XYZ file of C-alpha atoms in Angstrom:
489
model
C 0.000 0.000 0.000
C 1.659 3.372 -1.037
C 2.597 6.231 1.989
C 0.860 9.160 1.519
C 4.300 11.232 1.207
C 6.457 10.061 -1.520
C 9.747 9.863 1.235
C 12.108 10.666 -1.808
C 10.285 14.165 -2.237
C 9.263 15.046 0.794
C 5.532 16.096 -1.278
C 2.344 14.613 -0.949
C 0.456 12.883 -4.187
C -0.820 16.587 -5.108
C 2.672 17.500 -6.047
C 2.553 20.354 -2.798
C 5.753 20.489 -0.851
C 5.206 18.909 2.776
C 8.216 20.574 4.890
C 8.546 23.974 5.804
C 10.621 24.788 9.414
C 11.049 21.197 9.797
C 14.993 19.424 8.783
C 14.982 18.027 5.547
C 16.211 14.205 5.452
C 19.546 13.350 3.303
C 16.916 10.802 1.720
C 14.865 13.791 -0.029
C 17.962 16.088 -0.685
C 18.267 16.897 -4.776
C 18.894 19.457 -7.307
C 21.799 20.603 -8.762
C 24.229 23.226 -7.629
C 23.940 26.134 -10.335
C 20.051 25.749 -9.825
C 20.875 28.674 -7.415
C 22.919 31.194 -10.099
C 19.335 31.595 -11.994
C 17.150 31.405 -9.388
C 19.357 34.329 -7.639
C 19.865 36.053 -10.656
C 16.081 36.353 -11.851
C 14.972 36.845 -8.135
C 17.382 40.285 -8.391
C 16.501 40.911 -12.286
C 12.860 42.535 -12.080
C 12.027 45.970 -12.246
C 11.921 46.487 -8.478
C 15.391 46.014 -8.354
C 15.220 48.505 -11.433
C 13.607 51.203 -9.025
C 16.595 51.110 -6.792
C 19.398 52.163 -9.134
C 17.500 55.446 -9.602
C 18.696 57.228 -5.948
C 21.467 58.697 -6.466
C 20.112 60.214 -10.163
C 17.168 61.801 -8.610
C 19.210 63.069 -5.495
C 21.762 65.246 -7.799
C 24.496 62.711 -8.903
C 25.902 61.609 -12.393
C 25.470 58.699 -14.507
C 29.213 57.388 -13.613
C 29.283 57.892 -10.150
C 25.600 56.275 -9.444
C 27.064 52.915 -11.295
C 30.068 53.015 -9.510
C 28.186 53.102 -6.522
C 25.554 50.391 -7.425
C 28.736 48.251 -8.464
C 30.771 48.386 -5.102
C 27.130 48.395 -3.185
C 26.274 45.181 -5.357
C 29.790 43.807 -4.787
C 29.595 44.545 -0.927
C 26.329 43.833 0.191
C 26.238 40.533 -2.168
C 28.941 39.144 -0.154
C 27.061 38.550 2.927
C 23.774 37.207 1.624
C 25.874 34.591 -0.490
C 27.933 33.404 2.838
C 24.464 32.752 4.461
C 23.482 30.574 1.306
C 26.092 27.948 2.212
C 24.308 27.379 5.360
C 21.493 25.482 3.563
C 22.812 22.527 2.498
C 25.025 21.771 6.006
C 21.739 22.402 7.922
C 18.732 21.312 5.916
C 17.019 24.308 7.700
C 15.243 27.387 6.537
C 17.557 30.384 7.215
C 15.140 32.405 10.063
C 14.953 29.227 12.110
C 18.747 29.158 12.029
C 18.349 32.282 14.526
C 17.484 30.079 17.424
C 20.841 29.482 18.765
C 21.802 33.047 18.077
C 19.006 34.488 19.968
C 16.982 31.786 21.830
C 13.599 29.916 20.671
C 12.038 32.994 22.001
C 14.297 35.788 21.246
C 14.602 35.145 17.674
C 11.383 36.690 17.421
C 13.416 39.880 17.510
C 14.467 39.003 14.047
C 11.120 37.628 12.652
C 9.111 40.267 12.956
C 11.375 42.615 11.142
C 11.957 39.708 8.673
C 8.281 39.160 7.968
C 7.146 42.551 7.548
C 9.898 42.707 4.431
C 8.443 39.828 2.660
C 4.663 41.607 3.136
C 6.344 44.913 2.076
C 8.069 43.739 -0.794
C 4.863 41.582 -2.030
C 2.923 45.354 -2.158
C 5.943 46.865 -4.297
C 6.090 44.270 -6.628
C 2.447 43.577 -7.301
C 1.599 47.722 -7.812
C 4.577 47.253 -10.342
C 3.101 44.378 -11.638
C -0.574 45.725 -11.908
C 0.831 49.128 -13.427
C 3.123 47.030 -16.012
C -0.217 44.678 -17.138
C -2.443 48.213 -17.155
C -0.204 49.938 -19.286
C 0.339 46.713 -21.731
C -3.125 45.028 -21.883
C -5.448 47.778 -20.343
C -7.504 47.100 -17.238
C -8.052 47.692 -14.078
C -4.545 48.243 -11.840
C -6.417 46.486 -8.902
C -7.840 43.786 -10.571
C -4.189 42.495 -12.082
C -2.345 43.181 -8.812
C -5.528 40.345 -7.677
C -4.509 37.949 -10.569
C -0.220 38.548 -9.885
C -1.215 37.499 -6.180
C -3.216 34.656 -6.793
C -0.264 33.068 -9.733
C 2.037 33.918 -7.215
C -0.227 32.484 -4.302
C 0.049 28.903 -6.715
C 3.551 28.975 -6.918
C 4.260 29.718 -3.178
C 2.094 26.635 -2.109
C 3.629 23.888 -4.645
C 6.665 25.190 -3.224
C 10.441 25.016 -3.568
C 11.257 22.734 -6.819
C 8.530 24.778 -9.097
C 9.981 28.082 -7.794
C 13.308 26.936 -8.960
C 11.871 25.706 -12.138
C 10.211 29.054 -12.902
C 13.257 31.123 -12.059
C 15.316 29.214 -14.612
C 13.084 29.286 -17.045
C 12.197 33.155 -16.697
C 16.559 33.428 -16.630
C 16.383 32.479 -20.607
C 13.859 34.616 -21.506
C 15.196 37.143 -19.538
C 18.399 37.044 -20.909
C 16.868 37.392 -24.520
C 14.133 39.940 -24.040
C 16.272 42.377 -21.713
C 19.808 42.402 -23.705
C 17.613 43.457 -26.375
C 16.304 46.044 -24.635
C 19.426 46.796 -22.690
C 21.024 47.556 -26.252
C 18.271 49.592 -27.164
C 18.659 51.433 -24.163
C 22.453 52.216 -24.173
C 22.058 53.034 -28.135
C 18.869 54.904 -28.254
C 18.049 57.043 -25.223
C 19.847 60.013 -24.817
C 21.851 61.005 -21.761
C 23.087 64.638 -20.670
C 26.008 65.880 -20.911
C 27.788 65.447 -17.812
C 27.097 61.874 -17.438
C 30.300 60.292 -17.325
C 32.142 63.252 -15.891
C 34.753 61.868 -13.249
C 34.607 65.557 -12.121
C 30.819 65.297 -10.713
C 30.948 63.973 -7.653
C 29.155 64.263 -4.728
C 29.467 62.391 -1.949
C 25.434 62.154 -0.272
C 23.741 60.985 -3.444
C 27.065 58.381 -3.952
C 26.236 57.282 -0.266
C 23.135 57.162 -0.681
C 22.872 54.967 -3.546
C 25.689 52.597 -2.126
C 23.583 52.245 0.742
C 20.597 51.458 -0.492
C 21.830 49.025 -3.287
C 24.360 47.187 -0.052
C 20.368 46.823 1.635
C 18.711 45.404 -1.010
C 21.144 43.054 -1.486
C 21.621 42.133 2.032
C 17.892 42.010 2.653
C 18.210 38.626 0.843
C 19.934 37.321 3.509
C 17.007 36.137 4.962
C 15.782 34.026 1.850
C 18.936 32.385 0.762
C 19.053 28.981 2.752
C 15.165 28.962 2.163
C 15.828 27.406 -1.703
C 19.527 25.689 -0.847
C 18.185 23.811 2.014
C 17.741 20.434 0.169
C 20.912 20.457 -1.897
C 22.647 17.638 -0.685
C 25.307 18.410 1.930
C 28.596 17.281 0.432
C 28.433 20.838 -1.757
C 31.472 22.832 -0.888
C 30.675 26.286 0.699
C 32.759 28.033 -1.836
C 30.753 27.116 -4.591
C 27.667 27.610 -3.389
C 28.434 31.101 -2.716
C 29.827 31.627 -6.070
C 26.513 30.460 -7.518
C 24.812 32.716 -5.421
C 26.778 35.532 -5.386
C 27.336 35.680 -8.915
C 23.874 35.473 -9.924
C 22.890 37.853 -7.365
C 25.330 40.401 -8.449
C 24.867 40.234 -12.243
C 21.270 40.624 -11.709
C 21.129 43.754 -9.402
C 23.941 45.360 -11.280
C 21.923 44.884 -14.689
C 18.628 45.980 -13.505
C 19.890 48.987 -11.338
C 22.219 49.855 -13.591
C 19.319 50.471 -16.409
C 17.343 52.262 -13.787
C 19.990 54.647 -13.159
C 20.523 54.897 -17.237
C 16.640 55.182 -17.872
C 16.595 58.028 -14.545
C 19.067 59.783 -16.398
C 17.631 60.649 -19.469
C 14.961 62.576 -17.989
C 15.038 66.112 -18.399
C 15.950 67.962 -15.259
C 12.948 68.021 -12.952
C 11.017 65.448 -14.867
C 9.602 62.873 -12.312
C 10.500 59.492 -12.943
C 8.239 56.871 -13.687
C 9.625 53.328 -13.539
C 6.636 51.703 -15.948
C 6.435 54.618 -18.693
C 10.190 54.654 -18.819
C 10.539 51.105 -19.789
C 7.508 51.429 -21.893
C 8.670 54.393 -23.967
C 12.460 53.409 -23.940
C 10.896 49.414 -25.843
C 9.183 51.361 -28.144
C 12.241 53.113 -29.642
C 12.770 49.830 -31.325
C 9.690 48.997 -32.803
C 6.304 49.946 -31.786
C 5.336 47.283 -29.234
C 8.086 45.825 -27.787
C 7.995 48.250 -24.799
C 4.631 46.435 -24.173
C 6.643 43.071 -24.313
C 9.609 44.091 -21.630
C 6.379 44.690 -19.721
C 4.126 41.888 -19.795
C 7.400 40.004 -19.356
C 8.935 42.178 -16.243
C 5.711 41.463 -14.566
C 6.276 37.765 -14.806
C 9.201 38.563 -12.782
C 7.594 40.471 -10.319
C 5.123 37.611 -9.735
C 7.740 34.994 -9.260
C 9.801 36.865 -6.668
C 6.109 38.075 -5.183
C 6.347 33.947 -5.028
C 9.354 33.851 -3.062
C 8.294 36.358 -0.515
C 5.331 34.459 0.060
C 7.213 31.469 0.614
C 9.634 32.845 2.360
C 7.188 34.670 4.581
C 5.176 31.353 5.038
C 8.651 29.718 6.975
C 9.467 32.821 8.856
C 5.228 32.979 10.083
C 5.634 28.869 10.942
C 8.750 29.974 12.961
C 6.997 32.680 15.081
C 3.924 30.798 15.507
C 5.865 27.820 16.861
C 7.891 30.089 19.238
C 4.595 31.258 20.762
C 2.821 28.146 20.675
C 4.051 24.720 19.399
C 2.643 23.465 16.412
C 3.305 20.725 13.644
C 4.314 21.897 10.558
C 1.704 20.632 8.717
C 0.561 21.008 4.802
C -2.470 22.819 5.931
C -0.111 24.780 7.813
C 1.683 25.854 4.796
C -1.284 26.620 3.163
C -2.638 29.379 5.693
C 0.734 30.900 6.807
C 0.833 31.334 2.692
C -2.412 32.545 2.797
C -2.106 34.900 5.054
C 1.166 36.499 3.627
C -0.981 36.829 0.406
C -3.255 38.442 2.024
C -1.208 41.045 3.819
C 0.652 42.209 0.844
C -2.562 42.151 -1.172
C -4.336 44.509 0.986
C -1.199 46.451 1.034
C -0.663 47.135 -2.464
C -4.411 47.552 -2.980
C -4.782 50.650 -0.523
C -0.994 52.363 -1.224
C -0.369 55.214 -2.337
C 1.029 56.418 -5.376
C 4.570 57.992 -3.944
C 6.060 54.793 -5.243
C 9.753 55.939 -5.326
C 9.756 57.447 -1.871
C 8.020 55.177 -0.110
C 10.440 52.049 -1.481
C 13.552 53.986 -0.826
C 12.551 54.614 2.804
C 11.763 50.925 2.806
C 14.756 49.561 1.527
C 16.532 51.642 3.948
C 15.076 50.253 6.957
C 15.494 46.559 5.846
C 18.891 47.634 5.469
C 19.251 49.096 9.285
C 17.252 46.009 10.789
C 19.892 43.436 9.040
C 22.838 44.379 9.180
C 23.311 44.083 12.614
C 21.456 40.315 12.306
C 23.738 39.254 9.707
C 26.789 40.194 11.398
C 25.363 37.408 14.271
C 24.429 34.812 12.230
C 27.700 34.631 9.974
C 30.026 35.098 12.936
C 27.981 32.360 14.900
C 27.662 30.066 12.039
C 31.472 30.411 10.118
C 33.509 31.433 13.798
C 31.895 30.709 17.126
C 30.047 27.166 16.225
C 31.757 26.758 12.840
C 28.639 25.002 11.193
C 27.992 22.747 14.053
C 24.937 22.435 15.887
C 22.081 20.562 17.721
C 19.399 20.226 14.843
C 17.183 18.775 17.144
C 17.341 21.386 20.153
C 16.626 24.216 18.127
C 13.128 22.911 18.445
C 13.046 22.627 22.026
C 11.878 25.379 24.099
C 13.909 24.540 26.786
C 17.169 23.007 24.564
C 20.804 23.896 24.865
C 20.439 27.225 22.883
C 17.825 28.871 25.674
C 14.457 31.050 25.366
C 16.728 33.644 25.214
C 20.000 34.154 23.768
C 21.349 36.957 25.812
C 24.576 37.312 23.726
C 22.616 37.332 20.594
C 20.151 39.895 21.313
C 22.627 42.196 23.138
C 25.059 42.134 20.412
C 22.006 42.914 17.669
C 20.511 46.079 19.850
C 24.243 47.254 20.393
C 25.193 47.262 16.727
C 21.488 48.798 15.945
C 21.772 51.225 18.640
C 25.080 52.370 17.021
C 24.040 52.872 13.816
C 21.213 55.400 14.875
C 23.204 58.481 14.170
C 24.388 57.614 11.194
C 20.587 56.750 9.843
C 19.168 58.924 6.868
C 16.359 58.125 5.450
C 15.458 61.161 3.703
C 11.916 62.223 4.947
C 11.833 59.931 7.499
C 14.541 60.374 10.160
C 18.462 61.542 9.797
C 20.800 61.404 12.453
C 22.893 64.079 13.863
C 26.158 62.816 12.608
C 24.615 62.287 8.828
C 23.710 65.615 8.831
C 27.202 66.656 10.019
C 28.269 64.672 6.425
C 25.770 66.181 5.021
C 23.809 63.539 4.801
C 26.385 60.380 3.921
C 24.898 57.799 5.501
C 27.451 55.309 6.711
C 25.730 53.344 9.188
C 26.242 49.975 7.538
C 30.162 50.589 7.655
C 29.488 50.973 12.076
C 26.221 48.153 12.422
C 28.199 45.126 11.106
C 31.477 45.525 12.804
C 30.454 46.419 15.990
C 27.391 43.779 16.121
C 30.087 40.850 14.410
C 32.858 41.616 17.386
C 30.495 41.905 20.091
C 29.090 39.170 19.465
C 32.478 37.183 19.155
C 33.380 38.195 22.562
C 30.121 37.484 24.537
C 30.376 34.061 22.563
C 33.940 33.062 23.620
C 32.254 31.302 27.294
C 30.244 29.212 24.746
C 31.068 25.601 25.318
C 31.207 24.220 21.691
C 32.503 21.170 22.679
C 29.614 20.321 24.911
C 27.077 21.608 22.240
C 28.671 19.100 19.936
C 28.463 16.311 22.091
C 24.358 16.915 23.168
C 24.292 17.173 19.280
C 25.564 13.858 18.808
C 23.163 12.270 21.094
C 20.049 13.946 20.119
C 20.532 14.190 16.210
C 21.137 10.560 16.397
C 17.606 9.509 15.253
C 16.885 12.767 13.030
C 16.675 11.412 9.699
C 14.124 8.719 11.001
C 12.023 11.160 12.702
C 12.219 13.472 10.002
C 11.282 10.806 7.140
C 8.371 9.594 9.656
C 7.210 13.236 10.126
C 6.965 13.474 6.223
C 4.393 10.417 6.496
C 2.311 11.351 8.824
C-alpha cells in the first residue's frame, strides 16, 4: 500500500511540498548546484530592483558615479547574503529558524518580525509594479491584475520550492533574450546629458546614498537564501555555493539597477521618474510594441519573486507561531501561513499610495538598518563561534541547549542597531545628527556590522562548543528517522 508522502520528495500525491521549518532528510535532498545562479539572478533581475538604481540620479548625482556606486554596493552587500546561502545545504534548515541558537527559541522573534514585515512589504511593491506594467500593456483595471499577480504567485508559493526553482530558470532564458535586447536599445537609443560620465561630478550624499541602499537590497536577501539551498545535498562545498549565489545575485542587481539609473538619467531635469512609462517608452524606440513586451514580461518577474516572498514569509510565520505556541508543521499549515502572507501584501498594495519611489527607498533603507546588525550574528555564529555545528534537534526545544533567550545574541544585535542610529538617513523619514554633520552620507552599515560581528564574538567566547557538539551527537542521532516519519504522517 503506497505512503501518503512520496519519502524521496518530501511532497504529498498533489505535487505540494510537505516541509517547511522542519529538517529536511539526506533521503529527499536533490537538485543541482547552479540551480541557485538563476534562481538568484532572476529573483534580483525585475524591475523592483530597477527602481533602486535610480537614488542617487534623482538626489543630484551623475550617470558614472551612481554605477560606480551600485557596483561596489552590489559587490559589498552581495557578499554577505551569499555566505548565508552555504548554510542550507550543512543544515537542511530554513535560514530564520537558524536564529534560534543566536538568539533563543524565544528571542529570535526579535528578528522575525522585522523579517516578515519585508516579505509583506516587498509583495505590495512588486504587485503595484506588476498591476501598473499589465495596465499599461493590456489595459484594465490596476487592482484587478495586482488580484490575478497574487493569486499566480499564491500557486507557486504553495507547490513550493522545486517549481519556484523551475520558474526562475526558465524566466533566466527569456530574460536574458528579451532584456539584452532592450538593454542595447537602451544604451544606443536614449539620450543622456552631458555630464554623465564626468569623473569631475561627484558628490558624496547621493554616492552614499545609492551605495547604501543598493548594499540593503542586497543584504535584505539574507534572509531568503538557505530557504531554496536547504535540500541540496550536503557534500556541496561552501565556496561554490556562494559563487553560484553571489554571482547570480550580483549580475542581476547590477543589470537591472544599472538600467534604472541609465533610464533616470535621461529625464530632463525636474522630470519625475516613472519606472513603468520609462521602460515602456524606452521598448518602443525599437519597434512599436516591444515596450509592451519588456512589460508583460517584467511582470512575470515580479510575480515569481512576489512567489518567493510568500514562501519565504510562510517559513518565517511557521517559525513565530511555533515560538509562541508549538505546532506541527503541517501542509495545511503551509497553506494558511501562505495565505495569510498573500493576504497582507494584497491589501497592502491595494490601498498604497502612489509615492512609489519614496516610499520604497525609505523601505529599503530600513530593511537595510534592521539586518545588518542580524547578519553580522548569524555569519560570525555560524562560520567562527560554532563553525557550522549544531544541535538540529534542540533548536526545536523550548527549553534546549540554545535557551528562550539568547542573551549574547540579542545584546550584540541592539548594540550594533543602537550604534548605527546616528548615522541613519532616510530622507523624509529620520536623519541622524552625525549624517547631517556629512551632510547627509549615511554610513551606518560601515558601524552596524562591525560592531554587532565583534560583540558578538566576545560574549560568545564562554560558549562551550565542545559540549554543544556532544548533546548534538546524542540527540541528532535519530533525526533522519524522525524526520522521514514526520513526512508520512
Amino acid at each position: 500500500m503506497a505512503t501518503a508522502t512520496d519519502p524521496g520528495t518530501g511532497r504529498r500525491p498533489s505535487g505540494l511540498e510537505v516541509r517547511s521549518i522542519d529538517y529536511v532528510p539526506l533521503r529527499e535532498r536533490h537538485g543541482k548546484l547552479w540551480h541557485l545562479g538563476p534562481l538568484w539572478f532572476m529573483s534580483n533581475a525585475q524591475i523592483a530592483t530597477l527602481a533602486v538604481g535610480l537614488v542617487s540620479i534623482t538626489t543630484g548625482g551623475n550617470v558614472i558615479w551612481s554605477l560606480l556606486a551600485i557596483i561596489a554596493g552590489t559587490l559589498f552587500g552581495t557578499f554577505f547574503m551569499a555566505f548565508h546561502s552555504a548554510q542550507g545545504p550543512q543544515l537542511g534548515l530554513p535560514q530564520m529558524i537558524q536564529s534560534r541558537p543566536q538568539f533563543g527559541y524565544i528571542g529570535a522573534l526579535l528578528v522575525w518580525l522585522f523579517a516578515y514585515l519585508q516579505y509583506a512589504g516587498f509583495n505590495v511593491f512588486n504587485t503595484i509594479l506588476a498591476g501598473q506594467g499589465m495596465n499599461v500593456t493590456v489595459g484594465g483595471d490596476v487592482k484587478l491584475w495586482i488580484i490575478i499577480a497574487t493569486v499566480i504567485a499564491f500557486t507557486v508559493a504553495l507547490v513550493g520550492y522545486d517549481l519556484i526553482h523551475s520558474v526562475e530558470r526558465l524566466l533566466t532564458y527569456a530574460f536574458v533574450v528579451f532584456f539584452g535586447i532592450f538593454t542595447i536599445v537602451v544604451i544606443t537609443k536614449v539620450g543622456l546629458p552631458g555630464n554623465a560620465w564626468d569623473l569631475g561630478q561627484f558628490h558624496v550624499t547621493p554616492f552614499l546614498a545609492q551605495f547604501g541602499v543598493v548594499a540593503g537590497y542586497q543584504i535584505s536577501w539574507a534572509i531568503y537564501v538557505s530557504d531554496y539551498s536547504r535540500y541540496l545535498p550536503p557534500g556541496v562545498t561552501v565556496s561554490r555555493t556562494f559563487y553560484w549565489t553571489y554571482g547570480g545575485s550580483a549580475l542581476g542587481a547590477i543589470w537591472l539597477m544599472a538600467l534604472g539609473t541609465l533610464l533616470a538619467a535621461s529625464l530632463a531635469t525636474g522630470a519625475t521618474f516613472d519606472t513603468i512609462g520609462a521602460i515602456h517608452d524606452a521598448g518602443n524606440k525599437l519597434f512599436s510594441g516591444f515596450g509592451g513586451v519588456i512589460l508583460v514580461f517584467s511582470a512575470l518577474g515580479l510575480i515569481s519573486v512576489t512567489a518567493l516572498n510568500m514562501y519565504g514569509g510562510s517559513l518565517t510565520l511557521i517559525s513565530a507561531i511555533d515560538s509562541v505556541k508549538r505546532i506541527r508543521p503541517t501542509l495545511l499549515v503551509r497553506i494558511i501561513t501562505i495565505g495569510i502572507t498573500a493576504g497582507l501584501g494584497l491589501v497592502g498594495a491595494l490601498v498604497s499610495s502612489a509615492d512609489f519611489l519614496t516610499n520604497f527607498t525609505n523601505f529599503l533603507l530600513l530593511v537595510l538598518y534592521f539586518f545588518i546588525p542580524w547578519t553580522a550574528v548569524n555569519l560570525v555564529d555560524y562560520y567562527i563561534v560554532r563553525r557550522g555545528h549544531y544541535a538540529i534537534t534542540e533548536i526545536f526545544k523550548p527549553n534546549g541547549i540554545y535557551g528562550r533567550w539568547g542573551w549574547r545574541g540579542i545584546i550584540a544585535y541592539l548594540v550594533g542597531f543602537a550604534a548605527m542610529i546616528p548615522f541613519f538617513n532616510t530622507g523624509t523619514l529620520y536623519e541622524g545628527f552625525v549624517a547631517k554633520d556629512l551632510s547627509g552620507a549615511d554610513i551606518s552599515i560601515f558601524i552596524g556590522l562591525p560592531i554587532a560581528g565583534i560583540l558578538y564574538f566576545l560574549l560568545s567566547r564562554s560558549i562551550d562548543t565542545a559540549n554543544e557538539r556532544a548533546v548534538a551527537a546524542r540527540a541528532d542521532v535519530n533525526l533522519e528517522q524522525l524526520a522521514v516519519a514526520h513526512a508520512r504522517d
